[in-house]
């Protein structure tokens, strides 16, 4: 069993059945033995980018996450402290929170972002 945190783009690719999400990544998400998590920071990022017209995504992400059978990961004060203490390798605050949560919760981050693995966290390539 794996505990997998979805990066924002990975969640959106899954919901849109986008071919950018690789077959192995799809299989991991589909495998009922794995716990797939979505962070509150992901829905926050989606809402902000939707409002700015930078992306299109479904409304009511909370219900969609539940319908997909994914677990919801809240942001804690500890996560905030961890994100703030990270080296300045990645400047995106949303990704920094996902990195901190991956570290703090012992997760694997499913992402296509090539900068994130530089933090030494466990990642899974979402494109494969």
Short mmCIF file of C-alpha atoms in Angstrom, two decimals:
data_model
loop_
_atom_site.label_atom_id
_atom_site.label_comp_id
_atom_site.label_asym_id
_atom_site.label_seq_id
_atom_site.Cartn_x
_atom_site.Cartn_y
_atom_site.Cartn_z
CA UNK A 1 0.00 0.00 0.00
CA UNK A 2 1.17 3.48 -0.87
CA UNK A 3 0.05 6.79 0.57
CA UNK A 4 0.06 9.17 -2.39
CA UNK A 5 -0.42 12.93 -2.33
CA UNK A 6 -1.58 14.37 -5.65
CA UNK A 7 0.05 17.53 -6.96
CA UNK A 8 -2.49 20.03 -8.30
CA UNK A 9 -1.81 19.34 -11.97
CA UNK A 10 -1.97 15.61 -11.30
CA UNK A 11 -5.42 15.92 -9.75
CA UNK A 12 -6.64 18.02 -12.66
CA UNK A 13 -5.21 15.55 -15.20
CA UNK A 14 -6.98 12.71 -13.37
CA UNK A 15 -10.33 14.51 -13.35
CA UNK A 16 -10.05 15.46 -17.03
CA UNK A 17 -8.74 12.02 -18.06
CA UNK A 18 -5.81 13.92 -19.59
CA UNK A 19 -3.26 11.87 -21.53
CA UNK A 20 -0.49 13.80 -19.75
CA UNK A 21 -1.13 11.55 -16.76
CA UNK A 22 0.87 8.39 -17.44
CA UNK A 23 -0.47 4.85 -17.38
CA UNK A 24 1.55 3.86 -14.30
CA UNK A 25 0.32 6.97 -12.46
CA UNK A 26 -3.29 6.18 -13.39
CA UNK A 27 -2.85 2.63 -12.16
CA UNK A 28 -1.53 3.86 -8.81
CA UNK A 29 -4.47 6.24 -8.36
CA UNK A 30 -6.95 3.54 -9.40
CA UNK A 31 -5.52 0.89 -7.08
CA UNK A 32 -7.91 0.63 -4.13
CA UNK A 33 -5.05 -0.61 -1.92
CA UNK A 34 -3.44 2.85 -2.13
CA UNK A 35 -4.57 5.84 -0.12
CA UNK A 36 -4.77 8.85 -2.42
CA UNK A 37 -4.76 12.22 -0.70
CA UNK A 38 -5.59 15.74 -1.85
CA UNK A 39 -4.36 18.68 0.17
CA UNK A 40 -6.43 21.71 1.07
CA UNK A 41 -3.65 23.75 -0.56
CA UNK A 42 -4.56 22.11 -3.89
CA UNK A 43 -8.17 23.25 -3.79
CA UNK A 44 -6.99 26.69 -2.68
CA UNK A 45 -4.59 26.91 -5.64
CA UNK A 46 -7.32 25.79 -8.05
CA UNK A 47 -9.80 28.36 -6.70
CA UNK A 48 -7.28 31.20 -7.00
CA UNK A 49 -6.22 30.26 -10.53
CA UNK A 50 -9.84 29.77 -11.64
CA UNK A 51 -10.74 33.23 -10.35
CA UNK A 52 -7.82 34.75 -12.27
CA UNK A 53 -8.86 32.89 -15.43
CA UNK A 54 -5.64 30.86 -15.49
CA UNK A 55 -7.33 27.47 -15.57
CA UNK A 56 -10.61 25.71 -15.96
CA UNK A 57 -11.64 23.23 -13.29
CA UNK A 58 -14.88 21.83 -11.94
CA UNK A 59 -16.74 23.57 -9.15
CA UNK A 60 -17.33 21.96 -5.76
CA UNK A 61 -13.95 20.26 -5.50
CA UNK A 62 -14.76 19.10 -1.96
CA UNK A 63 -17.59 16.90 -3.22
CA UNK A 64 -15.55 15.71 -6.20
CA UNK A 65 -12.65 14.66 -3.97
CA UNK A 66 -15.10 12.73 -1.81
CA UNK A 67 -16.80 11.13 -4.84
CA UNK A 68 -13.40 10.00 -6.15
CA UNK A 69 -12.75 8.28 -2.83
CA UNK A 70 -9.68 10.41 -2.09
CA UNK A 71 -8.69 11.41 1.42
CA UNK A 72 -8.63 15.09 2.34
CA UNK A 73 -5.44 16.45 3.89
CA UNK A 74 -5.82 19.56 6.03
CA UNK A 75 -3.07 22.14 6.49
CA UNK A 76 -1.72 22.21 10.04
CA UNK A 77 0.43 24.75 11.85
CA UNK A 78 3.28 22.24 11.71
CA UNK A 79 2.92 22.02 7.92
CA UNK A 80 3.12 25.82 7.77
CA UNK A 81 6.30 25.88 9.82
CA UNK A 82 7.84 23.12 7.70
CA UNK A 83 6.97 24.88 4.44
CA UNK A 84 8.49 28.12 5.69
CA UNK A 85 11.70 26.36 6.73
CA UNK A 86 12.33 24.72 3.34
CA UNK A 87 15.35 25.73 1.28
CA UNK A 88 14.57 28.22 -1.48
CA UNK A 89 14.79 25.68 -4.29
CA UNK A 90 11.14 26.08 -5.32
CA UNK A 91 9.42 29.46 -5.06
CA UNK A 92 5.81 28.33 -5.60
CA UNK A 93 4.12 28.53 -2.16
CA UNK A 94 1.54 25.88 -3.07
CA UNK A 95 4.24 23.40 -4.08
CA UNK A 96 6.26 24.25 -0.98
CA UNK A 97 3.26 23.28 1.16
CA UNK A 98 2.84 20.01 -0.73
CA UNK A 99 6.53 19.27 -0.17
CA UNK A 100 6.20 20.02 3.55
CA UNK A 101 3.11 17.84 3.85
CA UNK A 102 4.82 15.00 1.99
CA UNK A 103 7.72 15.17 4.43
CA UNK A 104 5.62 15.57 7.57
CA UNK A 105 3.09 12.85 6.76
CA UNK A 106 5.45 10.27 5.20
CA UNK A 107 3.74 10.43 1.81
CA UNK A 108 4.82 10.08 -1.81
CA UNK A 109 4.05 13.06 -4.03
CA UNK A 110 2.68 12.24 -7.49
CA UNK A 111 3.97 15.07 -9.65
CA UNK A 112 5.45 15.96 -13.03
CA UNK A 113 7.34 18.93 -11.52
CA UNK A 114 11.07 18.39 -12.08
CA UNK A 115 12.12 20.79 -9.29
CA UNK A 116 10.27 19.09 -6.43
CA UNK A 117 12.52 15.97 -6.25
CA UNK A 118 15.47 18.25 -5.42
CA UNK A 119 14.05 18.40 -1.88
CA UNK A 120 14.84 14.73 -1.37
CA UNK A 121 11.22 13.73 -0.75
CA UNK A 122 9.65 10.59 -2.16
CA UNK A 123 8.09 11.40 -5.51
CA UNK A 124 6.38 9.45 -8.26
CA UNK A 125 6.59 10.70 -11.84
CA UNK A 126 3.04 11.53 -12.92
CA UNK A 127 3.97 11.42 -16.61
CA UNK A 128 4.86 7.71 -16.59
#
